């Protein structure tokens, strides 16, 4: 539905100049008949989050995305938090309804939809996650929601990552392991999906990858890297050379953006337009 009404949206983070969200959303607004919808990157330093949230209300912003380093810290300044975001412990989308701001986490939706797109059903699967940061929490919750059979979290420092096991053990069968251990190597041999949530291999450090022996995976296991720049990380290139199906992070990026757009407008965006913008930006 076309609209001449002026509405403003933002992305809050520090820094925010690298974010693809402004161009991605503005392109979708334009083709969807929202020429007066504006999406503004706003750098917000740590310690000024409450002022930023109050500013969104005072200026009548309809919504915002939230990026590093504020996804968790901003939650205490919101009027309400969606159940997914509460469990994950982070928000990436804010919606302002008449001065009441609610936080959502669309990463979990983007992750699960990306699996649907490649016909992978996580129910009863054996899943292995590499890394224990914020992205891992959203993916872990997505797998728990879809009742994955067993989830192993492989990390460099199991002691630091044990909080994930503690936070999510009530939702599924989860175990944290040292990714260099023999037990972890045995786990890889029965994995249906292996998901890298670490930044290893992200541009510009394209020669890096998690220290995991992909040859241990059973035939047909899906190798998923949520990194999208570059599109083919060393991790995925290695998996492809061994004959495994692979998936990069572009779909998750686009589909979480699609869900944010739906929360902002009540409509779905033209995903092809959003994808074209992102791919153009990544090539520039």
Short mmCIF file of C-alpha atoms in Angstrom, two decimals:
data_model
loop_
_atom_site.label_atom_id
_atom_site.label_comp_id
_atom_site.label_asym_id
_atom_site.label_seq_id
_atom_site.Cartn_x
_atom_site.Cartn_y
_atom_site.Cartn_z
CA UNK A 1 0.00 0.00 0.00
CA UNK A 2 1.50 3.33 -1.08
CA UNK A 3 1.77 6.12 1.48
CA UNK A 4 2.74 9.80 1.33
CA UNK A 5 3.10 9.94 5.13
CA UNK A 6 6.53 10.82 6.46
CA UNK A 7 8.00 8.20 8.78
CA UNK A 8 11.53 7.93 10.11
CA UNK A 9 13.57 4.87 11.00
CA UNK A 10 17.12 4.51 12.30
CA UNK A 11 19.93 2.16 13.08
CA UNK A 12 21.61 2.65 16.46
CA UNK A 13 25.14 1.45 17.06
CA UNK A 14 28.74 2.54 17.42
CA UNK A 15 30.02 2.72 14.78
CA UNK A 16 27.20 2.46 12.22
CA UNK A 17 28.85 3.66 9.02
CA UNK A 18 29.49 0.08 7.88
CA UNK A 19 25.85 -1.00 8.15
CA UNK A 20 24.01 -2.16 5.03
CA UNK A 21 20.61 -1.60 6.65
CA UNK A 22 20.03 2.03 5.54
CA UNK A 23 20.44 1.40 1.82
CA UNK A 24 18.70 -1.97 2.03
CA UNK A 25 15.59 -0.56 3.74
CA UNK A 26 15.43 2.68 1.77
CA UNK A 27 15.53 0.77 -1.52
CA UNK A 28 12.68 -1.44 -0.30
CA UNK A 29 10.68 1.59 0.89
CA UNK A 30 11.04 3.26 -2.50
CA UNK A 31 9.78 0.36 -4.61
CA UNK A 32 6.97 -0.39 -2.14
CA UNK A 33 5.43 3.06 -2.47
CA UNK A 34 6.84 4.68 0.68
CA UNK A 35 8.82 7.60 -0.83
CA UNK A 36 8.72 9.59 2.41
CA UNK A 37 10.05 6.85 4.65
CA UNK A 38 13.60 7.72 5.78
CA UNK A 39 16.20 5.42 7.32
CA UNK A 40 18.98 7.20 9.20
CA UNK A 41 22.22 5.80 10.68
CA UNK A 42 22.69 7.23 14.18
CA UNK A 43 25.94 6.59 16.06
CA UNK A 44 25.21 6.17 19.78
CA UNK A 45 28.04 5.94 22.27
CA UNK A 46 27.88 3.62 25.24
CA UNK A 47 26.21 5.39 28.14
CA UNK A 48 23.79 7.36 25.97
CA UNK A 49 21.35 4.59 25.15
CA UNK A 50 18.57 5.84 27.40
CA UNK A 51 18.80 9.26 25.74
CA UNK A 52 18.71 7.59 22.34
CA UNK A 53 15.55 5.65 23.17
CA UNK A 54 13.92 8.78 24.58
CA UNK A 55 14.99 10.60 21.42
CA UNK A 56 13.25 8.05 19.21
CA UNK A 57 10.07 8.67 21.18
CA UNK A 58 10.41 12.43 21.25
CA UNK A 59 11.08 12.68 17.53
CA UNK A 60 8.36 10.20 16.63
CA UNK A 61 10.57 7.61 14.94
CA UNK A 62 8.46 4.62 13.89
CA UNK A 63 11.25 2.13 14.46
CA UNK A 64 14.94 1.34 14.54
CA UNK A 65 17.45 -1.42 14.17
CA UNK A 66 20.11 -1.97 16.82
CA UNK A 67 23.61 -3.21 16.14
CA UNK A 68 26.89 -3.75 17.97
CA UNK A 69 27.57 -2.98 20.79
CA UNK A 70 24.06 -2.17 22.04
CA UNK A 71 21.88 -5.22 21.33
CA UNK A 72 21.77 -6.35 24.96
CA UNK A 73 22.42 -3.13 26.86
CA UNK A 74 19.47 -1.31 25.27
CA UNK A 75 16.90 -3.81 26.53
CA UNK A 76 16.54 -2.25 29.98
CA UNK A 77 15.42 1.05 28.44
CA UNK A 78 12.56 -0.43 26.41
CA UNK A 79 8.90 -0.55 27.36
CA UNK A 80 8.49 -4.18 26.30
CA UNK A 81 10.59 -7.01 24.88
CA UNK A 82 9.35 -9.83 22.65
CA UNK A 83 9.65 -13.36 24.07
CA UNK A 84 12.27 -14.48 21.51
CA UNK A 85 14.46 -11.47 22.26
CA UNK A 86 14.04 -11.98 26.00
CA UNK A 87 15.28 -15.58 25.76
CA UNK A 88 18.15 -14.67 23.43
CA UNK A 89 19.07 -11.70 25.60
CA UNK A 90 19.41 -9.27 22.71
CA UNK A 91 17.26 -7.12 20.43
CA UNK A 92 18.02 -5.89 16.92
CA UNK A 93 14.69 -4.25 16.04
CA UNK A 94 12.64 -1.60 17.83
CA UNK A 95 9.05 -0.66 17.00
CA UNK A 96 7.47 2.51 18.36
CA UNK A 97 3.69 2.29 18.82
CA UNK A 98 2.46 5.61 20.13
CA UNK A 99 5.43 6.15 22.40
CA UNK A 100 5.72 2.54 23.56
CA UNK A 101 8.89 0.93 22.20
CA UNK A 102 9.06 -2.85 21.92
CA UNK A 103 12.25 -4.77 21.17
CA UNK A 104 12.43 -7.79 18.88
CA UNK A 105 15.14 -10.14 17.65
CA UNK A 106 14.70 -10.92 13.96
CA UNK A 107 17.97 -12.87 13.67
CA UNK A 108 16.23 -16.03 14.83
CA UNK A 109 13.54 -15.64 12.15
CA UNK A 110 16.15 -14.94 9.48
CA UNK A 111 18.14 -18.01 10.48
CA UNK A 112 15.17 -20.38 10.46
CA UNK A 113 13.84 -19.07 7.14
CA UNK A 114 17.28 -19.50 5.58
CA UNK A 115 17.16 -23.19 6.51
CA UNK A 116 13.71 -23.53 4.95
CA UNK A 117 15.11 -22.05 1.72
CA UNK A 118 17.58 -24.94 1.39
CA UNK A 119 15.06 -27.57 2.56
CA UNK A 120 16.88 -28.30 5.81
CA UNK A 121 14.55 -29.31 8.62
CA UNK A 122 16.22 -28.87 12.03
CA UNK A 123 13.75 -31.07 13.90
CA UNK A 124 15.61 -33.96 15.61
CA UNK A 125 18.90 -33.05 13.90
CA UNK A 126 22.35 -33.18 15.44
CA UNK A 127 23.60 -29.60 15.19
CA UNK A 128 27.06 -28.22 15.88
CA UNK A 129 27.57 -24.50 16.45
CA UNK A 130 31.01 -22.90 16.36
CA UNK A 131 31.31 -19.87 18.64
CA UNK A 132 29.37 -18.56 21.62
CA UNK A 133 28.75 -14.87 20.89
CA UNK A 134 25.53 -12.96 20.30
CA UNK A 135 24.82 -14.55 16.94
CA UNK A 136 25.26 -18.00 18.45
CA UNK A 137 22.53 -17.24 21.01
CA UNK A 138 19.98 -16.43 18.31
CA UNK A 139 20.88 -19.53 16.31
CA UNK A 140 20.86 -21.71 19.42
CA UNK A 141 17.36 -20.50 20.28
CA UNK A 142 16.19 -21.08 16.70
CA UNK A 143 17.38 -24.69 16.85
CA UNK A 144 15.73 -25.16 20.24
CA UNK A 145 12.45 -23.72 18.94
CA UNK A 146 12.50 -26.24 16.10
CA UNK A 147 13.33 -29.06 18.52
CA UNK A 148 16.76 -30.03 17.29
CA UNK A 149 17.74 -33.39 18.71
CA UNK A 150 21.15 -32.50 20.13
CA UNK A 151 23.17 -29.28 19.96
CA UNK A 152 26.90 -29.08 20.54
CA UNK A 153 28.65 -25.74 20.92
CA UNK A 154 32.30 -25.88 19.92
CA UNK A 155 34.52 -23.11 21.29
CA UNK A 156 38.10 -22.22 22.11
CA UNK A 157 37.31 -21.59 25.78
CA UNK A 158 34.52 -23.87 27.13
CA UNK A 159 34.57 -22.26 30.58
CA UNK A 160 33.56 -18.85 29.20
CA UNK A 161 30.89 -20.40 26.97
CA UNK A 162 29.26 -22.47 29.70
CA UNK A 163 26.73 -19.67 30.28
CA UNK A 164 25.01 -20.66 27.01
CA UNK A 165 24.58 -24.20 28.25
CA UNK A 166 23.18 -22.88 31.52
CA UNK A 167 20.83 -20.39 29.82
CA UNK A 168 19.40 -22.77 27.22
CA UNK A 169 19.54 -26.24 28.82
CA UNK A 170 15.85 -26.01 29.77
CA UNK A 171 14.96 -25.73 26.07
CA UNK A 172 16.96 -28.61 24.62
CA UNK A 173 19.89 -31.01 24.85
CA UNK A 174 22.97 -28.77 24.72
CA UNK A 175 26.64 -29.35 25.47
CA UNK A 176 29.67 -27.06 25.28
CA UNK A 177 32.95 -28.59 24.12
CA UNK A 178 36.51 -27.55 23.36
CA UNK A 179 36.66 -27.60 19.57
CA UNK A 180 40.15 -29.14 19.76
CA UNK A 181 39.05 -32.07 21.91
CA UNK A 182 38.65 -35.69 20.80
CA UNK A 183 35.07 -35.64 22.07
CA UNK A 184 34.25 -32.74 19.74
CA UNK A 185 35.85 -34.53 16.80
CA UNK A 186 33.63 -37.52 17.52
CA UNK A 187 30.58 -35.25 17.62
CA UNK A 188 31.40 -33.87 14.16
CA UNK A 189 31.10 -37.40 12.76
CA UNK A 190 27.35 -37.46 13.48
CA UNK A 191 26.51 -33.82 12.70
CA UNK A 192 23.66 -33.02 10.30
CA UNK A 193 24.57 -29.33 10.24
CA UNK A 194 27.68 -27.36 11.20
CA UNK A 195 27.22 -23.61 11.72
CA UNK A 196 30.04 -21.09 12.05
CA UNK A 197 28.95 -18.08 14.11
CA UNK A 198 32.48 -16.76 14.69
CA UNK A 199 33.96 -13.87 12.68
CA UNK A 200 36.84 -16.07 11.51
CA UNK A 201 37.17 -15.64 7.74
CA UNK A 202 35.28 -12.34 7.60
CA UNK A 203 36.73 -9.62 5.38
CA UNK A 204 39.52 -8.52 5.56
CA UNK A 205 40.89 -11.61 7.37
CA UNK A 206 39.76 -13.90 4.54
CA UNK A 207 42.50 -16.50 5.07
CA UNK A 208 41.20 -17.47 8.50
CA UNK A 209 38.74 -20.23 9.40
CA UNK A 210 37.72 -22.11 12.53
CA UNK A 211 40.20 -24.90 13.41
CA UNK A 212 37.80 -27.70 12.58
CA UNK A 213 38.51 -30.79 10.45
CA UNK A 214 35.61 -30.74 8.00
CA UNK A 215 36.58 -34.16 6.64
CA UNK A 216 35.11 -35.64 9.82
CA UNK A 217 31.56 -34.64 8.85
CA UNK A 218 29.27 -37.35 7.46
CA UNK A 219 28.26 -37.15 3.78
CA UNK A 220 25.50 -34.63 3.10
CA UNK A 221 26.01 -32.55 6.25
CA UNK A 222 25.10 -28.89 5.67
CA UNK A 223 27.95 -26.46 6.33
CA UNK A 224 26.63 -22.99 7.15
CA UNK A 225 28.74 -19.86 7.66
CA UNK A 226 26.81 -16.80 8.82
CA UNK A 227 29.60 -14.58 7.44
CA UNK A 228 28.44 -12.93 4.19
CA UNK A 229 31.53 -10.89 3.31
CA UNK A 230 33.14 -12.61 1.50
CA UNK A 231 30.32 -14.73 0.11
CA UNK A 232 32.62 -17.74 -0.01
CA UNK A 233 34.78 -17.88 3.09
CA UNK A 234 37.73 -20.23 3.37
CA UNK A 235 35.49 -22.33 5.63
CA UNK A 236 32.86 -22.73 2.88
CA UNK A 237 35.42 -23.17 0.12
CA UNK A 238 36.97 -26.04 2.06
CA UNK A 239 33.56 -27.63 2.65
CA UNK A 240 32.65 -27.35 -1.02
CA UNK A 241 35.94 -28.93 -2.07
CA UNK A 242 34.99 -31.91 0.10
CA UNK A 243 31.55 -32.19 -1.50
CA UNK A 244 29.37 -30.79 1.28
CA UNK A 245 26.34 -28.56 0.62
CA UNK A 246 26.98 -25.04 1.91
CA UNK A 247 25.13 -21.88 2.83
CA UNK A 248 26.54 -18.42 3.53
CA UNK A 249 25.16 -15.63 5.69
CA UNK A 250 23.55 -13.51 2.98
CA UNK A 251 20.16 -15.20 3.25
CA UNK A 252 20.10 -14.76 7.02
CA UNK A 253 21.02 -11.07 6.63
CA UNK A 254 18.27 -10.47 4.09
CA UNK A 255 15.62 -12.48 5.88
CA UNK A 256 16.22 -10.82 9.24
CA UNK A 257 15.92 -7.51 7.38
CA UNK A 258 12.71 -8.71 5.80
CA UNK A 259 11.28 -9.45 9.24
CA UNK A 260 12.36 -6.04 10.55
CA UNK A 261 10.66 -4.39 7.57
CA UNK A 262 7.47 -6.36 8.28
CA UNK A 263 7.51 -5.22 11.90
CA UNK A 264 8.06 -1.62 10.78
CA UNK A 265 5.39 -1.49 8.05
CA UNK A 266 3.08 -4.50 8.38
CA UNK A 267 4.10 -5.55 4.86
CA UNK A 268 6.80 -7.71 3.31
CA UNK A 269 9.50 -5.96 1.26
CA UNK A 270 10.71 -6.80 -2.24
CA UNK A 271 13.49 -9.16 -1.20
CA UNK A 272 15.10 -9.14 -4.64
CA UNK A 273 15.57 -5.37 -4.41
CA UNK A 274 17.13 -5.68 -0.97
CA UNK A 275 19.43 -8.45 -2.21
CA UNK A 276 20.56 -6.42 -5.22
CA UNK A 277 21.47 -3.47 -2.99
CA UNK A 278 23.43 -5.65 -0.59
CA UNK A 279 25.33 -7.43 -3.35
CA UNK A 280 26.17 -4.11 -5.01
CA UNK A 281 27.48 -2.70 -1.73
CA UNK A 282 29.58 -5.80 -1.06
CA UNK A 283 31.19 -5.54 -4.50
CA UNK A 284 31.99 -1.83 -4.16
#
